[in-house]
Short mmCIF file of C-alpha atoms and ligand atoms in Angstrom, two decimals:
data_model
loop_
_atom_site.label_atom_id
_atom_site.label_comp_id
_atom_site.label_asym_id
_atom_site.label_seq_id
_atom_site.Cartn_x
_atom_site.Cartn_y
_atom_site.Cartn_z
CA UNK A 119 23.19 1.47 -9.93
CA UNK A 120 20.29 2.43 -7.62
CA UNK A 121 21.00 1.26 -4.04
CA UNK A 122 18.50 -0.14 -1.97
CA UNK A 123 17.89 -0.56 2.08
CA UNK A 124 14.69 -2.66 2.75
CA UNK A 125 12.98 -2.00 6.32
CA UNK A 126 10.78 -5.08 7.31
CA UNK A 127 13.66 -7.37 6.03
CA UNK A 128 12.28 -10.51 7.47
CA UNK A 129 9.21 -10.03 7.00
CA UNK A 130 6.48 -11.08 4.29
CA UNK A 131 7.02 -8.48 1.73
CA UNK A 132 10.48 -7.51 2.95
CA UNK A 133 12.00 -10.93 2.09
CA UNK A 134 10.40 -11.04 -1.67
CA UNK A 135 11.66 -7.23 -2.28
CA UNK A 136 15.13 -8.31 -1.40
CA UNK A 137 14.94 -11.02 -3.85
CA UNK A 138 13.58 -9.04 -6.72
CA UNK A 139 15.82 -6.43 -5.99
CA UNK A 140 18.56 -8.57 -6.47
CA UNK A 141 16.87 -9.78 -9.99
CA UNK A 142 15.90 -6.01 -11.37
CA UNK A 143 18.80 -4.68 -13.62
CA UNK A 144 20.19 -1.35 -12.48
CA UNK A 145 19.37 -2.14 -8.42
CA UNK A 146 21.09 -3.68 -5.62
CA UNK A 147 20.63 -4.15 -1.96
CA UNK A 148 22.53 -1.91 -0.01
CA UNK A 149 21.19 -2.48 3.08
CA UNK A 150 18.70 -4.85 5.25
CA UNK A 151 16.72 -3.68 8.88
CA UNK A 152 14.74 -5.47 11.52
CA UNK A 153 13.46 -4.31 15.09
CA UNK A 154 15.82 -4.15 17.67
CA UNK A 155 15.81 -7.84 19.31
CA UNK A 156 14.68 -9.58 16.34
CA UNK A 157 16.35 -13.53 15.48
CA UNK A 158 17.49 -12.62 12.33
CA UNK A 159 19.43 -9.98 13.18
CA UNK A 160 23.11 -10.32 12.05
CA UNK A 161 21.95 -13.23 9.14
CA UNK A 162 23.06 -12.44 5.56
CA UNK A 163 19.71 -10.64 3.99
CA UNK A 164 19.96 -12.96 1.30
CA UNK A 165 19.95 -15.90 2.72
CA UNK A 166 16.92 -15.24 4.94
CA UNK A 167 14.93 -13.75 2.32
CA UNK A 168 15.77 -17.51 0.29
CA UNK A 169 18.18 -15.93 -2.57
CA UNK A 170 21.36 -16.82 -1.80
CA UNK A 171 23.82 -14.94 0.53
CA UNK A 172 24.64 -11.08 -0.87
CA UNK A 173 27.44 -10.23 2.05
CA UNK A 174 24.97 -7.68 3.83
CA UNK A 175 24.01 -8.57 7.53
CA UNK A 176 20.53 -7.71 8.58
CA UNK A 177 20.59 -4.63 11.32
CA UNK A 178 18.55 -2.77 13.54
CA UNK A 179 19.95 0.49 12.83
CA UNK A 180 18.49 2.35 10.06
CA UNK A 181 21.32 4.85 9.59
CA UNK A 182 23.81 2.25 8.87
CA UNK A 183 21.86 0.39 6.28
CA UNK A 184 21.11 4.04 4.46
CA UNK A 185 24.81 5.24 5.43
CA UNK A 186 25.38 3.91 1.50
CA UNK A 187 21.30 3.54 -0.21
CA UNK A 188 19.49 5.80 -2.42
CA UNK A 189 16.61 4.87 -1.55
CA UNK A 190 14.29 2.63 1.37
CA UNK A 191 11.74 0.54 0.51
CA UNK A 192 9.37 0.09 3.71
CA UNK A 193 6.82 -2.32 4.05
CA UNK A 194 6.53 -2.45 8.18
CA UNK A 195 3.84 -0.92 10.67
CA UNK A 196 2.34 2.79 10.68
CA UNK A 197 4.41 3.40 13.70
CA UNK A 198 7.69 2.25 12.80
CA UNK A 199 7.24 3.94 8.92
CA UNK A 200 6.53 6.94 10.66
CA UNK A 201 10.00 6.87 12.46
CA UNK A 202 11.88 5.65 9.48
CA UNK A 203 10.32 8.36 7.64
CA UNK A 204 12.24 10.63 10.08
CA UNK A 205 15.71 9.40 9.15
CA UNK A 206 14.70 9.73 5.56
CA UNK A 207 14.01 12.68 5.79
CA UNK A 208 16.86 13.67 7.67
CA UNK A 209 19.23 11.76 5.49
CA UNK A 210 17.56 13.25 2.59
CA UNK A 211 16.86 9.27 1.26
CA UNK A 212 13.94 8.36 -0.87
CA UNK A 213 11.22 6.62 0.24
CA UNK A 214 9.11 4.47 -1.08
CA UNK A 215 6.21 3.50 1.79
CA UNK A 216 4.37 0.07 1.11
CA UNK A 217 3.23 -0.21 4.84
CA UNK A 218 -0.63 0.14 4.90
CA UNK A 219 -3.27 1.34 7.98
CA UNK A 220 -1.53 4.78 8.44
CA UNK A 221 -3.77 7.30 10.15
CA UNK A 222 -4.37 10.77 8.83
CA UNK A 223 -2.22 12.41 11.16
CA UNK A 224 0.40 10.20 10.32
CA UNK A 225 -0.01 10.36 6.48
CA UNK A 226 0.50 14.10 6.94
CA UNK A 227 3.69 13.36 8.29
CA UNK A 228 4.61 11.25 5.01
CA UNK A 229 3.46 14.10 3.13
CA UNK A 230 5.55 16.94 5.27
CA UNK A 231 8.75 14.60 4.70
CA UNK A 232 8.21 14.49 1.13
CA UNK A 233 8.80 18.09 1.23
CA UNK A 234 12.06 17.78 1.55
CA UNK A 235 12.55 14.30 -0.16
CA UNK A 236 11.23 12.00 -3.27
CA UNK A 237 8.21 9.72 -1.59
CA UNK A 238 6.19 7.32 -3.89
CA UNK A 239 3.33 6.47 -0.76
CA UNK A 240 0.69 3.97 -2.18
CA UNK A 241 -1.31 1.34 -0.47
CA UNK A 242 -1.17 -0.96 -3.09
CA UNK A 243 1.94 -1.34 -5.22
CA UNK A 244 0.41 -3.90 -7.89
CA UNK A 245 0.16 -2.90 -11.56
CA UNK A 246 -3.69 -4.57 -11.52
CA UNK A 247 -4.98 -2.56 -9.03
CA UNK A 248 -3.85 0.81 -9.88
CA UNK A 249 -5.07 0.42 -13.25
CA UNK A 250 -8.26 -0.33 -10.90
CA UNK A 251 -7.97 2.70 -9.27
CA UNK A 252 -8.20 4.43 -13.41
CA UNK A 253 -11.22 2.91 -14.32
CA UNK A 254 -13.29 3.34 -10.99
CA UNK A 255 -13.18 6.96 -11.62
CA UNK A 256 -14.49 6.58 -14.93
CA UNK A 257 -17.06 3.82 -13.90
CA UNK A 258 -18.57 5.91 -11.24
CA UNK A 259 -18.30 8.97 -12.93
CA UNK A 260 -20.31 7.77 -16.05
CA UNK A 261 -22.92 5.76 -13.44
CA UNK A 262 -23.70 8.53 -11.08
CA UNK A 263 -26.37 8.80 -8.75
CA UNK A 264 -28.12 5.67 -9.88
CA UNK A 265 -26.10 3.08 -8.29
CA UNK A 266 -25.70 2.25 -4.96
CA UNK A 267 -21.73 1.06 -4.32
CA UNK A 268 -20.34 -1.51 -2.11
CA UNK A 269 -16.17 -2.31 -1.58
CA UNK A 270 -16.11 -5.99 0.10
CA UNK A 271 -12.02 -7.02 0.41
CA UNK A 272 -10.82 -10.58 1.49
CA UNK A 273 -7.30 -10.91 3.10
CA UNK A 274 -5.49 -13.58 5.14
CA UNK A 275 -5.89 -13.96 9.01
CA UNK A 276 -2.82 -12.36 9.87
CA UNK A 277 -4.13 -9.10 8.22
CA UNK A 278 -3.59 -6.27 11.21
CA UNK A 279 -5.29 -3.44 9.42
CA UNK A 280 -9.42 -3.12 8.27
CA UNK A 281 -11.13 -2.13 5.83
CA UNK A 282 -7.51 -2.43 3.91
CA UNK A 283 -5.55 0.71 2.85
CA UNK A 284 -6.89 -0.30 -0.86
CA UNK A 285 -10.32 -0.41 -0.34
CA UNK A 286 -10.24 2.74 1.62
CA UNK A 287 -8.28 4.08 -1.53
CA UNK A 288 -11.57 2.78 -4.12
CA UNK A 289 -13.60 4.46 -1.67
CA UNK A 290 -12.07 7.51 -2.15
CA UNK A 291 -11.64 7.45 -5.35
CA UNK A 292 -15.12 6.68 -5.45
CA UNK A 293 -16.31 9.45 -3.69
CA UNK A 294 -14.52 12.11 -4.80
CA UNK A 295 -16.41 11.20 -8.24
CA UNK A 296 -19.28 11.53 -7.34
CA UNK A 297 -18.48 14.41 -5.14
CA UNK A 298 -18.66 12.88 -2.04
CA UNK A 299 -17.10 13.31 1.35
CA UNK A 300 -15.63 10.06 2.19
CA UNK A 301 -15.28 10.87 5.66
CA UNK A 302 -19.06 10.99 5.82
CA UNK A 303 -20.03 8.31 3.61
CA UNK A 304 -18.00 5.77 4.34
CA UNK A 305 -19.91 2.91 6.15
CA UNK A 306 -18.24 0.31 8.04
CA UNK A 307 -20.79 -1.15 9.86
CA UNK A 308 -24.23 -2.40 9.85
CA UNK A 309 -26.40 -4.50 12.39
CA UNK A 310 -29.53 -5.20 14.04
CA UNK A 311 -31.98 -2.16 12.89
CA UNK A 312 -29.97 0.24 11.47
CA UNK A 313 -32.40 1.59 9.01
CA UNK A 314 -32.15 1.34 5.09
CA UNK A 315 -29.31 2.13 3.25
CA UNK A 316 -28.71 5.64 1.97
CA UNK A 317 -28.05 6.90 -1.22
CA UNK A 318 -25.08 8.44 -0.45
CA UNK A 319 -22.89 6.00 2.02
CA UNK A 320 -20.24 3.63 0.35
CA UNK A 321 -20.59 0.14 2.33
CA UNK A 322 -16.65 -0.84 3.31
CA UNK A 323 -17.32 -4.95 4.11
CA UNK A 324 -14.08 -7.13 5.20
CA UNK A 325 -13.57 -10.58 5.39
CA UNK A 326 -10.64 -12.16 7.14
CA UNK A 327 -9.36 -16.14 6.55
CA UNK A 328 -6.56 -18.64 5.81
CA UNK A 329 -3.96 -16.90 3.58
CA UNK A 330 -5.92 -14.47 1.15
CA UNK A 331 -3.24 -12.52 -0.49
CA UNK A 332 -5.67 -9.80 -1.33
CA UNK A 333 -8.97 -9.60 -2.92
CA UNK A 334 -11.52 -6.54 -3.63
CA UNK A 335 -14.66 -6.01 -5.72
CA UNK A 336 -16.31 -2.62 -6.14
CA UNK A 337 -19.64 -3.27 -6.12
CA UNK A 338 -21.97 -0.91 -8.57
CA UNK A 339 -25.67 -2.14 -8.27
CA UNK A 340 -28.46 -0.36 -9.78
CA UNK A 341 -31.76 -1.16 -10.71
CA UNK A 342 -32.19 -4.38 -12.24
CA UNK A 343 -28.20 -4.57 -13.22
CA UNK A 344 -24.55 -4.28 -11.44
CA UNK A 345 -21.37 -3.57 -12.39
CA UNK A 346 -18.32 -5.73 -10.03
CA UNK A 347 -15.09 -4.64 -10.12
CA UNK A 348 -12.81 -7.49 -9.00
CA UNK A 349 -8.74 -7.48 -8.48
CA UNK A 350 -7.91 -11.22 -7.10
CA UNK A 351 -3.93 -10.98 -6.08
CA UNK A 352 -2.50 -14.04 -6.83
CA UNK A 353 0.68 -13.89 -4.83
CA UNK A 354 2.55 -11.39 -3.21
CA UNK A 355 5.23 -10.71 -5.90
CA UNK A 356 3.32 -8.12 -7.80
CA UNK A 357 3.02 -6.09 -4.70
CA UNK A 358 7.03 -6.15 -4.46
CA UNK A 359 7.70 -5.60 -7.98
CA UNK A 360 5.72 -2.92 -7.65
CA UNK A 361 7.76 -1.88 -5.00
CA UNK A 362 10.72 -2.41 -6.95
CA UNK A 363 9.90 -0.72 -10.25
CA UNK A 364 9.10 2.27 -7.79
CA UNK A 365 12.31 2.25 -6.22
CA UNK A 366 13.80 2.41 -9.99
CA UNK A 367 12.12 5.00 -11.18
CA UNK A 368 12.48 7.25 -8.27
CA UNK A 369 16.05 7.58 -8.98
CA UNK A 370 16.70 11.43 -9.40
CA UNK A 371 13.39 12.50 -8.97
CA UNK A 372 12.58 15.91 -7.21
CA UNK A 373 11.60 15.84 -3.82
CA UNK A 374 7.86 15.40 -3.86
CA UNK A 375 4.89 12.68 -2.78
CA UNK A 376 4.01 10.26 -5.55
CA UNK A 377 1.80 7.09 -6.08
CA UNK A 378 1.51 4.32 -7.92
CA UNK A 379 -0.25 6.21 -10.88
CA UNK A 380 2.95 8.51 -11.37
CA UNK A 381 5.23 5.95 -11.53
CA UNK A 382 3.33 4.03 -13.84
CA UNK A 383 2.63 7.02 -16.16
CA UNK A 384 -1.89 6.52 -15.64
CA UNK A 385 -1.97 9.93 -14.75
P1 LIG B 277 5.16 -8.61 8.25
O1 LIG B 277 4.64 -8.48 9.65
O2 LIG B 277 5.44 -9.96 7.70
O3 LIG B 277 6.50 -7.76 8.11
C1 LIG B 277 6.77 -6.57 8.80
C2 LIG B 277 8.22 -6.65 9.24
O4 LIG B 277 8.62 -5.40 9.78
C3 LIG B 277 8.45 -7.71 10.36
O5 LIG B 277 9.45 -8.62 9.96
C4 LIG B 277 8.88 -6.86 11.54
O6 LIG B 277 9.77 -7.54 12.39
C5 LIG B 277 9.54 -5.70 10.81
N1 LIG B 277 9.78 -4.54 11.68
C6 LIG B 277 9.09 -4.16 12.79
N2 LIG B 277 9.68 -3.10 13.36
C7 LIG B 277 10.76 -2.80 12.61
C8 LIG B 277 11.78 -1.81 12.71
N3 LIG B 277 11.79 -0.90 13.68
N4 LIG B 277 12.72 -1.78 11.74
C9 LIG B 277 12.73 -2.69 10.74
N5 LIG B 277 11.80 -3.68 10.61
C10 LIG B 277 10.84 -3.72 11.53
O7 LIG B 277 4.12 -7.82 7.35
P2 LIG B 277 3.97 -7.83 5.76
O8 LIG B 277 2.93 -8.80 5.34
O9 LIG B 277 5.32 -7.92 5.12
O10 LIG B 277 3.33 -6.39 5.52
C11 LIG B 277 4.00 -5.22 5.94
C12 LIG B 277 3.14 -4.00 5.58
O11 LIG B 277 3.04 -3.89 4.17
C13 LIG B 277 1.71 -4.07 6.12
O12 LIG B 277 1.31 -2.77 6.50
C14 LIG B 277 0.92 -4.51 4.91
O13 LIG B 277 -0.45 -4.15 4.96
C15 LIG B 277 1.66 -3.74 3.82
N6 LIG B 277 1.47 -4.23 2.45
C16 LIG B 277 1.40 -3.28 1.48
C17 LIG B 277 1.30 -3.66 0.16
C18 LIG B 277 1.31 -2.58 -0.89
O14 LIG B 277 1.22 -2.90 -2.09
N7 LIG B 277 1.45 -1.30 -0.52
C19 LIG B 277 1.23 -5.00 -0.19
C20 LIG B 277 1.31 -5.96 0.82
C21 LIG B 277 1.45 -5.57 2.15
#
């Protein structure tokens, strides 16, 4: 049995990982956190998340819900992921980090924990997109030059982070195809006269409404054709099983930073 702890435990993705954990053979919940002051805290996991009561009381301390869990599954804010990462990694507990909008600084701290623990860091857990993330490489490897690309991603209102930590991903990805600096290229913004667009820049557009679980389409437009790359999330399920198959196959890995494309075998 792998044990679980799940950061984030009444939130959005934290409630739907504690169900499916409960569902996936060879997993349990071992453990369920909120912030310090938060009105679930002391409520039976289970029964917040809508599954049925599994005898473990949401806390705020981190080191008691790891005290008996292989492994935390985080899906909370850059800041808080960052200090969880700390007990991780002074535990020595996998991680697996869903949480999205996490600066480079703080990305190199994921990366320095992972040194001394298993991490599995991706922005987006969903089988769909990272299969996505495969092909883009291909797509704009085999276009080149020729085509000028565009990422435009749709989420709900409640969204905190822009462009998302996917589309900054298919940028990436992007660029380093076509041997591109991100950095450089990426452009976030255009208004009044700002000139035509250059060859080189990736356009990063966001859209914001209602409850948008998560759309993106990679743009590709040449001359006289275009190539669009859509992922449309239904629901956010497939983000937590992602989460959940992660958390399964990190058991008794090696200490070391992986994504979604290792534990899905696409590399
Ligand atoms: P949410 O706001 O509903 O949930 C976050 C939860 O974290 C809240 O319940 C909050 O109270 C809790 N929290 C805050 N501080 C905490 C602390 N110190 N300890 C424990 N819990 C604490 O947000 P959400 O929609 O569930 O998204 C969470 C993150 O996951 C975001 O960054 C989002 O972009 C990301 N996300 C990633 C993927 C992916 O596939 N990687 C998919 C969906 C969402």
């Amino acid at each position: 049995m792998i044990k679980v702890a799940i950061t984030g435990a009444a939130g959005r993705m934290g409630g739907r990982i504690i169900t499916l954990v409960t569902e996936a053979a060879g997993l349990e919940v071992a453990g369920a956190v909120e912030m310090a002051g938060h009105a679930k805290l002391g409520e039976d996991a289970g029964y917040v998340a809508g599954c049925g009561n599994l005898g473990i009381a949401i806390t705020d301390s981190l080191e008691q819900a790891l005290a008996d869990a292989d492994v935390l599954i985080d899906f909370t804010w850059p800041e808080v992921t960052i200090a969880n990462a700390a007990v991780c990694e002074k535990l020595k507990k996998a991680m697996i980090v869903g949480t999205t909008g996490l600066n480079q600084e703080q990305r190199n701290i994921i990366t320095r924990v992972a040194e001394s623990t298993p991490v599995v860091f991706a922005p987006n857990m969903s089988v769909g997109v990272n299969v996505c993330f495969k092909v883009l490489k291909d797509i704009a490897k085999t276009l080149g030059e020729g085509f000028d690309v565009e990422i435009v991603e749709l989420h709900h209102n409640k969204k905190k982070d822009s462009p998302s930590g996917t589309a900054v991903r298919m940028g990436e990805i992007v660029a380093d195809a076509l041997d591109r600096d991100y950095d450089q290229v990426a452009n976030y913004h255009r208004e009044g006269m700002c000139g035509e667009r250059t060859k080189e820049e990736i356009g990063m557009q966001t859209v914001r409404g209602g409850d948008i679980v998560g759309e993106h389409t990679v743009y590709f437009i040449g001359m006289g054709e275009r190539i669009e790359l859509t992922h449309r999330a239904m629901n956010r399920d497939m983000f937590a099983r992602g989460a959940v198959r992660a958390a399964g196959w990190l058991g008794g890995k090696d200490a070391g930073l992986y994504d979604m494309q290792d534990v899905l075998g696409l590399k």
